Amino acid sequence: MASLRRIKAITTKEMRQLKRDRITFAMIVMIPLIQLLLFGYAINTDVRNVPVVVVDQSESVAGRWIVEAIRASQVVSIEGYYATATAAEAAITRGEVRAALILPPNLEHKQANNEPIGQWIIDGSDTMVAAAISQLRNMPLAHISDPPLASSPTFEVALFYNPEQRSAVNIVPGLIAVILTMTMILFTSAAIVREREKGNLELLITTPIKPLELMLGKILPYIVVGLIQMSIILGLGHLIFDVPLNGTIAQLLLGTLLFIAASLTLGLIISTIATTQLQAMQMTIFIILPTILLSGFMFPFEAMPKPAQWIAELLPATHFMRIIRAIVLRGGQLSDLPFDTFWLLGFTLLGIIVASLRFTKRLD
């Protein structure tokens, strides 16, 4: 028969051991608390303040009124004006805005003939954002006092990059960011811890190897693994779901390499903080969940409140999500997204330095 006394003794031992393990104990409390507050506050499927630009070729009172009425809807946030539709389309390709409103010179004539008075050019790669802006094709006037137009204006809608509004077109490139985050961080977060648990760390200390050399040596094998995973996801996505590849292979490989390096570096930093592989795994999960929910993979980035967007900007996956969708879906280049490109590069360089310094301190 089971002895209650022995069970109590083992239970007491485990509780004391858990209490001494400060990182695990903190994770027990902080993971549900922080993620409840963060995700409950940040996750929002009501798309608001989507960045758009306007090309107002009419230069009329009616055109200015239409722009202000659309601004008042709060669905979009007008970020600026362009002189031509070509310039506005280039801004969409670069990912600076999600749509452009084109108002033609003969706006009032079209209105008098009950024709669409303008056109929305929309980045259709994000189906939720595209659906929200498409609702503005019919702009109601009931809540407007003394409108300059006799009837509610209508707009044509042109969906770029995903005219069929297939969710797979948006999901598959995003999956590359999510899966690489999971595997790259998980692989390297346990790298230094595993050496310690196997007793190899003392051997490494006695060798001439430098901390930076060790960090780079831990990263390089997994770069190949990450590129293989990217190729599998994108290749099968193209064959099974007909996801297009509008960008060049060179740009795709370079952008993916930047993200793989940043993710592996983040894993190394975790590896120098954690003392056991269990702690490393817990800290990895703590990063993976925000990556899935805040990076723009599942919910539109614009729908999140500003504090959540600030947190999301700290995640490498947020920047890569913009890069991979720009290259794969819109045929963009890394030069079109300089902020995201240099952010990943800077994160990698700084992360390697931090991981190397932390490892040096552990040798003391």
Short mmCIF file of C-alpha atoms in Angstrom, two decimals, residues 55-58 60 62-63 66 101-120 148-156:
data_model
loop_
_atom_site.label_atom_id
_atom_site.label_comp_id
_atom_site.label_asym_id
_atom_site.label_seq_id
_atom_site.Cartn_x
_atom_site.Cartn_y
_atom_site.Cartn_z
CA VAL A 55 -4.67 60.37 -54.64
CA ASP A 56 -7.14 63.26 -55.06
CA GLN A 57 -6.99 64.30 -58.69
CA SER A 58 -10.30 66.15 -58.46
CA SER A 60 -12.62 69.73 -55.39
CA ALA A 62 -16.51 67.14 -52.83
CA GLY A 63 -13.18 65.31 -52.94
CA ILE A 66 -15.13 62.45 -49.12
CA LEU A 101 -8.11 55.85 -52.44
CA ILE A 102 -8.06 57.22 -56.01
CA LEU A 103 -10.38 60.15 -56.76
CA PRO A 104 -10.49 61.04 -60.51
CA PRO A 105 -10.64 64.58 -61.98
CA ASN A 106 -14.26 64.15 -63.16
CA LEU A 107 -15.54 63.08 -59.74
CA GLU A 108 -18.69 65.22 -59.74
CA HIS A 109 -19.57 64.19 -63.31
CA LYS A 110 -19.40 60.50 -62.33
CA GLN A 111 -21.58 61.20 -59.31
CA ALA A 112 -24.19 62.93 -61.50
CA ASN A 113 -24.32 59.87 -63.77
CA ASN A 114 -24.61 57.44 -60.83
CA GLU A 115 -21.20 55.94 -61.60
CA PRO A 116 -18.54 54.92 -59.07
CA ILE A 117 -16.75 58.14 -58.21
CA GLY A 118 -13.40 56.60 -57.41
CA GLN A 119 -11.47 53.44 -56.68
CA TRP A 120 -9.98 51.68 -53.69
CA PRO A 148 -22.04 68.26 -50.89
CA LEU A 149 -23.16 65.17 -52.85
CA ALA A 150 -26.76 64.34 -53.63
CA SER A 151 -26.49 60.61 -52.95
CA SER A 152 -24.18 58.14 -51.27
CA PRO A 153 -21.00 57.75 -53.32
CA THR A 154 -19.78 54.33 -54.38
CA PHE A 155 -16.28 53.16 -55.21
CA GLU A 156 -14.77 50.44 -57.32
#
